[in-house]
């Protein structure tokens, strides 16, 4: 039950149809007896710069979860950002502090990396390819860089995005080999789809699956379906995979701490989640 005492967390993005976070957070809040709710709010890109400051004025709002396509834009709309967000060049969480100022942080990368590591795969010394250098791809690349890979390759359909991300990574991780410009998955230990490809029926695959070895770990960020066409093709080759929602479950404990709601585990969240595809 939502009442006048309920604390709101906005879930900002566009379109909202594929949002999964409310089906994870809200059952957990209910179970814990926490009077809070995550509310999807669709905001078109052209309206976002005006909408975010106004939404953040709501007196019963704690902050916001931020998703596609607003993660990069949000950086310029908050008062302060964490180092993680600055390396990623994007943020997916905004906290409204008691004085009304806005703090932006980024948890996508940490969630993705923790999920892969919990499946027994290590990034240390690995060759990794990340396709997509927008908000989520930048965050994942930043967290992978911190996990000690030997090489990190970046690809984006808009080459300037990949080059900008590569520059930020080289500044913070000068020993890391960073490459750009190619999307060929051959020879990589871990490949990651951090693009929207797979959200729409008929989308092309983000990689040439014929070039992916059975020993390669394939990670996905798309959450519209649990097993996307990319993951189905990778599994058919014998690859170990990570579904898009794993990244979400693994980062939610950090989100909860950020918003002041305590913490939990991915297992506890999965036990009560009511996901629908």
Short mmCIF file of C-alpha atoms in Angstrom, two decimals:
data_model
loop_
_atom_site.label_atom_id
_atom_site.label_comp_id
_atom_site.label_asym_id
_atom_site.label_seq_id
_atom_site.Cartn_x
_atom_site.Cartn_y
_atom_site.Cartn_z
CA UNK A 1 0.00 0.00 0.00
CA UNK A 2 1.34 3.41 -1.01
CA UNK A 3 0.40 6.19 1.40
CA UNK A 4 1.35 9.79 2.04
CA UNK A 5 4.17 8.49 4.25
CA UNK A 6 5.71 6.28 1.57
CA UNK A 7 9.23 7.15 0.41
CA UNK A 8 9.48 7.22 -3.38
CA UNK A 9 12.40 6.23 -5.58
CA UNK A 10 11.92 7.28 -9.18
CA UNK A 11 12.98 4.85 -11.90
CA UNK A 12 13.82 7.11 -14.83
CA UNK A 13 14.27 5.99 -18.42
CA UNK A 14 12.51 5.54 -21.75
CA UNK A 15 10.71 3.41 -22.68
CA UNK A 16 9.61 1.85 -19.39
CA UNK A 17 8.13 -1.42 -20.70
CA UNK A 18 11.28 -3.47 -20.07
CA UNK A 19 11.97 -2.14 -16.54
CA UNK A 20 12.70 -4.96 -14.10
CA UNK A 21 13.88 -3.11 -10.97
CA UNK A 22 10.38 -2.45 -9.50
CA UNK A 23 9.67 -6.19 -9.54
CA UNK A 24 12.78 -6.77 -7.43
CA UNK A 25 12.90 -3.81 -5.06
CA UNK A 26 9.22 -3.57 -4.22
CA UNK A 27 8.68 -7.20 -3.11
CA UNK A 28 11.82 -6.89 -0.95
CA UNK A 29 10.56 -3.63 0.61
CA UNK A 30 7.25 -5.39 1.38
CA UNK A 31 9.00 -8.36 2.97
CA UNK A 32 11.23 -6.10 5.08
CA UNK A 33 8.37 -3.84 6.20
CA UNK A 34 10.01 -0.80 4.61
CA UNK A 35 7.54 1.88 3.53
CA UNK A 36 9.20 2.68 0.21
CA UNK A 37 8.44 2.02 -3.44
CA UNK A 38 10.25 2.20 -6.78
CA UNK A 39 8.05 3.96 -9.36
CA UNK A 40 8.77 3.78 -13.11
CA UNK A 41 8.66 7.22 -14.75
CA UNK A 42 9.07 7.45 -18.52
CA UNK A 43 10.99 10.54 -19.58
CA UNK A 44 11.89 11.13 -23.23
CA UNK A 45 15.47 12.23 -23.94
CA UNK A 46 14.43 15.67 -25.13
CA UNK A 47 12.57 16.31 -21.85
CA UNK A 48 15.10 14.88 -19.40
CA UNK A 49 17.27 17.92 -18.66
CA UNK A 50 14.19 19.85 -17.54
CA UNK A 51 12.40 16.93 -15.89
CA UNK A 52 15.13 15.60 -13.57
CA UNK A 53 15.53 18.76 -11.44
CA UNK A 54 11.75 19.06 -11.09
CA UNK A 55 11.26 15.41 -10.12
CA UNK A 56 14.01 15.77 -7.54
CA UNK A 57 12.00 18.54 -5.85
CA UNK A 58 9.30 16.09 -4.78
CA UNK A 59 9.35 16.23 -0.98
CA UNK A 60 8.74 12.49 -0.51
CA UNK A 61 11.45 11.41 -2.98
CA UNK A 62 14.71 9.80 -1.76
CA UNK A 63 16.36 9.68 -5.17
CA UNK A 64 16.29 7.92 -8.51
CA UNK A 65 17.43 4.87 -10.41
CA UNK A 66 18.55 5.99 -13.86
CA UNK A 67 18.53 3.76 -16.93
CA UNK A 68 18.76 4.02 -20.73
CA UNK A 69 19.06 6.52 -22.34
CA UNK A 70 19.82 8.97 -19.50
CA UNK A 71 22.92 7.64 -17.71
CA UNK A 72 25.44 9.86 -19.50
CA UNK A 73 23.21 12.96 -19.52
CA UNK A 74 22.67 12.70 -15.76
CA UNK A 75 26.34 13.46 -15.07
CA UNK A 76 25.85 17.13 -15.94
CA UNK A 77 22.57 17.45 -14.02
CA UNK A 78 23.77 16.56 -10.49
CA UNK A 79 25.81 18.58 -8.00
CA UNK A 80 28.47 15.95 -7.32
CA UNK A 81 29.56 12.61 -8.76
CA UNK A 82 31.60 9.78 -7.26
CA UNK A 83 34.98 8.75 -8.73
CA UNK A 84 33.35 5.58 -10.11
CA UNK A 85 30.80 7.64 -12.01
CA UNK A 86 33.48 9.95 -13.36
CA UNK A 87 35.58 7.09 -14.73
CA UNK A 88 32.45 5.54 -16.27
CA UNK A 89 31.30 8.92 -17.60
CA UNK A 90 27.78 8.03 -16.50
CA UNK A 91 25.65 7.45 -13.43
CA UNK A 92 22.69 5.21 -12.73
CA UNK A 93 21.76 6.41 -9.24
CA UNK A 94 20.95 9.84 -7.85
CA UNK A 95 20.63 10.51 -4.12
CA UNK A 96 18.82 13.62 -2.90
CA UNK A 97 20.74 14.63 0.20
CA UNK A 98 19.12 16.42 3.18
CA UNK A 99 20.24 19.83 1.88
CA UNK A 100 18.62 19.11 -1.50
CA UNK A 101 21.87 18.64 -3.41
CA UNK A 102 22.15 15.67 -5.77
CA UNK A 103 24.88 13.01 -5.65
CA UNK A 104 25.35 10.74 -8.66
CA UNK A 105 26.92 7.28 -8.49
CA UNK A 106 27.28 4.26 -10.79
CA UNK A 107 26.69 0.62 -9.84
CA UNK A 108 26.21 -1.16 -13.19
CA UNK A 109 29.85 -2.14 -13.54
CA UNK A 110 30.20 -3.46 -10.01
CA UNK A 111 27.04 -5.52 -10.41
CA UNK A 112 28.21 -7.03 -13.69
CA UNK A 113 31.71 -7.88 -12.44
CA UNK A 114 30.45 -9.38 -9.17
CA UNK A 115 28.03 -11.57 -11.10
CA UNK A 116 30.74 -12.94 -13.38
CA UNK A 117 33.13 -13.54 -10.49
CA UNK A 118 30.46 -15.38 -8.49
CA UNK A 119 30.14 -17.77 -11.45
CA UNK A 120 33.79 -18.68 -11.03
CA UNK A 121 35.27 -16.61 -13.83
CA UNK A 122 38.16 -14.23 -13.14
CA UNK A 123 39.00 -11.06 -15.02
CA UNK A 124 42.59 -11.11 -13.79
CA UNK A 125 44.91 -11.53 -16.77
CA UNK A 126 41.97 -12.04 -19.16
CA UNK A 127 41.37 -10.60 -22.63
CA UNK A 128 37.97 -8.88 -22.57
CA UNK A 129 35.83 -7.31 -25.31
CA UNK A 130 33.02 -4.89 -24.42
CA UNK A 131 30.67 -3.84 -27.22
CA UNK A 132 28.88 -0.59 -26.39
CA UNK A 133 30.52 2.47 -24.84
CA UNK A 134 27.45 4.30 -23.59
CA UNK A 135 26.44 4.57 -19.94
CA UNK A 136 26.24 0.87 -19.10
CA UNK A 137 29.18 -0.16 -21.28
CA UNK A 138 31.40 2.53 -19.81
CA UNK A 139 30.50 1.47 -16.28
CA UNK A 140 31.19 -2.18 -17.00
CA UNK A 141 34.51 -1.36 -18.67
CA UNK A 142 35.55 0.79 -15.69
CA UNK A 143 34.85 -2.00 -13.20
CA UNK A 144 36.48 -4.64 -15.40
CA UNK A 145 39.60 -2.45 -15.63
CA UNK A 146 39.78 -2.39 -11.83
CA UNK A 147 39.60 -6.22 -11.76
CA UNK A 148 42.99 -6.63 -13.47
CA UNK A 149 42.54 -7.82 -17.07
CA UNK A 150 45.52 -8.07 -19.43
CA UNK A 151 43.65 -6.40 -22.28
CA UNK A 152 40.37 -4.55 -22.67
CA UNK A 153 38.95 -3.98 -26.16
CA UNK A 154 36.15 -1.46 -26.72
CA UNK A 155 33.75 -1.15 -29.62
CA UNK A 156 30.91 1.26 -30.31
CA UNK A 157 28.95 2.03 -33.45
CA UNK A 158 29.82 5.66 -32.67
CA UNK A 159 33.61 5.41 -32.65
CA UNK A 160 34.10 8.65 -30.72
CA UNK A 161 32.33 7.12 -27.70
CA UNK A 162 34.75 4.20 -27.59
CA UNK A 163 37.75 6.51 -28.01
CA UNK A 164 36.57 8.80 -25.20
CA UNK A 165 36.09 5.83 -22.86
CA UNK A 166 39.52 4.48 -23.83
CA UNK A 167 41.06 7.83 -22.93
CA UNK A 168 39.47 7.83 -19.47
CA UNK A 169 40.59 4.25 -18.85
CA UNK A 170 44.17 4.96 -19.92
CA UNK A 171 44.29 7.91 -17.54
CA UNK A 172 43.22 5.84 -14.54
CA UNK A 173 44.80 2.49 -15.56
CA UNK A 174 48.01 3.35 -17.44
CA UNK A 175 49.30 -0.26 -17.30
CA UNK A 176 46.19 -1.67 -18.99
CA UNK A 177 46.27 -2.47 -22.72
CA UNK A 178 43.18 -0.74 -24.17
CA UNK A 179 42.19 -1.26 -27.81
CA UNK A 180 39.36 0.22 -29.88
CA UNK A 181 37.79 -0.16 -33.30
CA UNK A 182 37.07 -3.89 -33.75
CA UNK A 183 34.09 -6.02 -32.72
CA UNK A 184 35.54 -9.44 -33.59
CA UNK A 185 35.09 -11.71 -30.52
CA UNK A 186 37.67 -14.27 -31.65
CA UNK A 187 40.44 -14.86 -29.10
CA UNK A 188 38.73 -13.16 -26.15
CA UNK A 189 38.15 -14.87 -22.81
CA UNK A 190 35.11 -12.74 -21.95
CA UNK A 191 32.83 -10.79 -24.30
CA UNK A 192 30.09 -8.42 -23.17
CA UNK A 193 27.09 -7.03 -25.02
CA UNK A 194 26.52 -3.59 -23.50
CA UNK A 195 24.43 -2.33 -26.44
CA UNK A 196 20.62 -2.28 -26.78
CA UNK A 197 20.80 -4.96 -29.50
CA UNK A 198 18.36 -7.65 -28.44
CA UNK A 199 15.75 -5.25 -27.09
CA UNK A 200 13.74 -5.34 -30.34
CA UNK A 201 12.49 -8.27 -32.37
CA UNK A 202 14.71 -8.76 -35.38
CA UNK A 203 17.78 -6.96 -33.98
CA UNK A 204 21.05 -8.25 -35.41
CA UNK A 205 23.34 -10.07 -32.97
CA UNK A 206 25.97 -7.78 -31.41
CA UNK A 207 28.76 -10.28 -32.23
CA UNK A 208 29.52 -12.84 -34.93
CA UNK A 209 28.76 -15.86 -32.77
CA UNK A 210 30.60 -18.12 -35.20
CA UNK A 211 33.78 -16.37 -34.06
CA UNK A 212 33.14 -17.01 -30.34
CA UNK A 213 34.94 -20.01 -28.84
CA UNK A 214 33.07 -22.44 -26.56
CA UNK A 215 35.47 -21.48 -23.75
CA UNK A 216 34.49 -17.80 -23.95
CA UNK A 217 32.25 -16.32 -21.23
CA UNK A 218 29.41 -14.25 -22.76
CA UNK A 219 27.75 -11.52 -20.72
CA UNK A 220 24.56 -9.63 -21.56
CA UNK A 221 22.94 -6.42 -20.28
CA UNK A 222 19.63 -6.62 -22.19
CA UNK A 223 16.80 -7.62 -19.82
CA UNK A 224 13.78 -7.73 -22.11
CA UNK A 225 13.97 -11.52 -22.08
CA UNK A 226 16.06 -13.69 -19.80
CA UNK A 227 17.74 -15.64 -22.60
CA UNK A 228 18.36 -13.18 -25.42
CA UNK A 229 19.17 -14.35 -28.97
CA UNK A 230 22.86 -13.70 -28.23
CA UNK A 231 22.82 -15.84 -25.09
CA UNK A 232 20.86 -18.62 -26.82
CA UNK A 233 23.41 -18.73 -29.64
CA UNK A 234 26.31 -18.66 -27.14
CA UNK A 235 24.78 -21.43 -25.01
CA UNK A 236 24.28 -23.54 -28.14
CA UNK A 237 28.05 -23.32 -28.63
CA UNK A 238 28.67 -24.43 -25.04
CA UNK A 239 29.61 -21.00 -23.65
CA UNK A 240 29.04 -20.04 -20.04
CA UNK A 241 26.78 -16.98 -19.92
CA UNK A 242 25.43 -14.26 -17.66
CA UNK A 243 21.87 -12.98 -18.14
CA UNK A 244 21.09 -9.28 -17.97
CA UNK A 245 19.22 -9.41 -14.67
CA UNK A 246 22.25 -10.90 -12.88
CA UNK A 247 23.91 -7.49 -13.13
CA UNK A 248 20.81 -5.94 -11.60
CA UNK A 249 20.54 -8.35 -8.66
CA UNK A 250 24.23 -8.03 -7.82
CA UNK A 251 24.19 -4.23 -7.72
CA UNK A 252 20.96 -3.75 -5.75
CA UNK A 253 22.59 -4.28 -2.32
CA UNK A 254 24.95 -1.37 -3.12
CA UNK A 255 21.97 0.73 -4.26
CA UNK A 256 20.11 0.03 -1.02
CA UNK A 257 23.10 1.16 1.02
CA UNK A 258 23.40 4.29 -1.15
CA UNK A 259 19.76 5.19 -0.49
CA UNK A 260 19.98 4.40 3.24
CA UNK A 261 17.80 1.27 3.31
CA UNK A 262 20.38 -1.13 4.74
CA UNK A 263 21.62 -4.01 2.62
CA UNK A 264 20.81 -7.56 1.50
CA UNK A 265 22.11 -10.30 -0.79
CA UNK A 266 21.38 -11.22 -4.39
CA UNK A 267 19.96 -14.53 -3.14
CA UNK A 268 17.52 -12.81 -0.77
CA UNK A 269 16.37 -10.52 -3.58
CA UNK A 270 15.86 -13.41 -6.00
CA UNK A 271 13.84 -15.30 -3.39
CA UNK A 272 11.11 -12.64 -3.32
CA UNK A 273 11.39 -11.05 -6.79
CA UNK A 274 8.38 -11.17 -9.07
CA UNK A 275 10.02 -10.84 -12.47
CA UNK A 276 7.93 -10.95 -15.62
CA UNK A 277 9.19 -10.92 -19.20
#
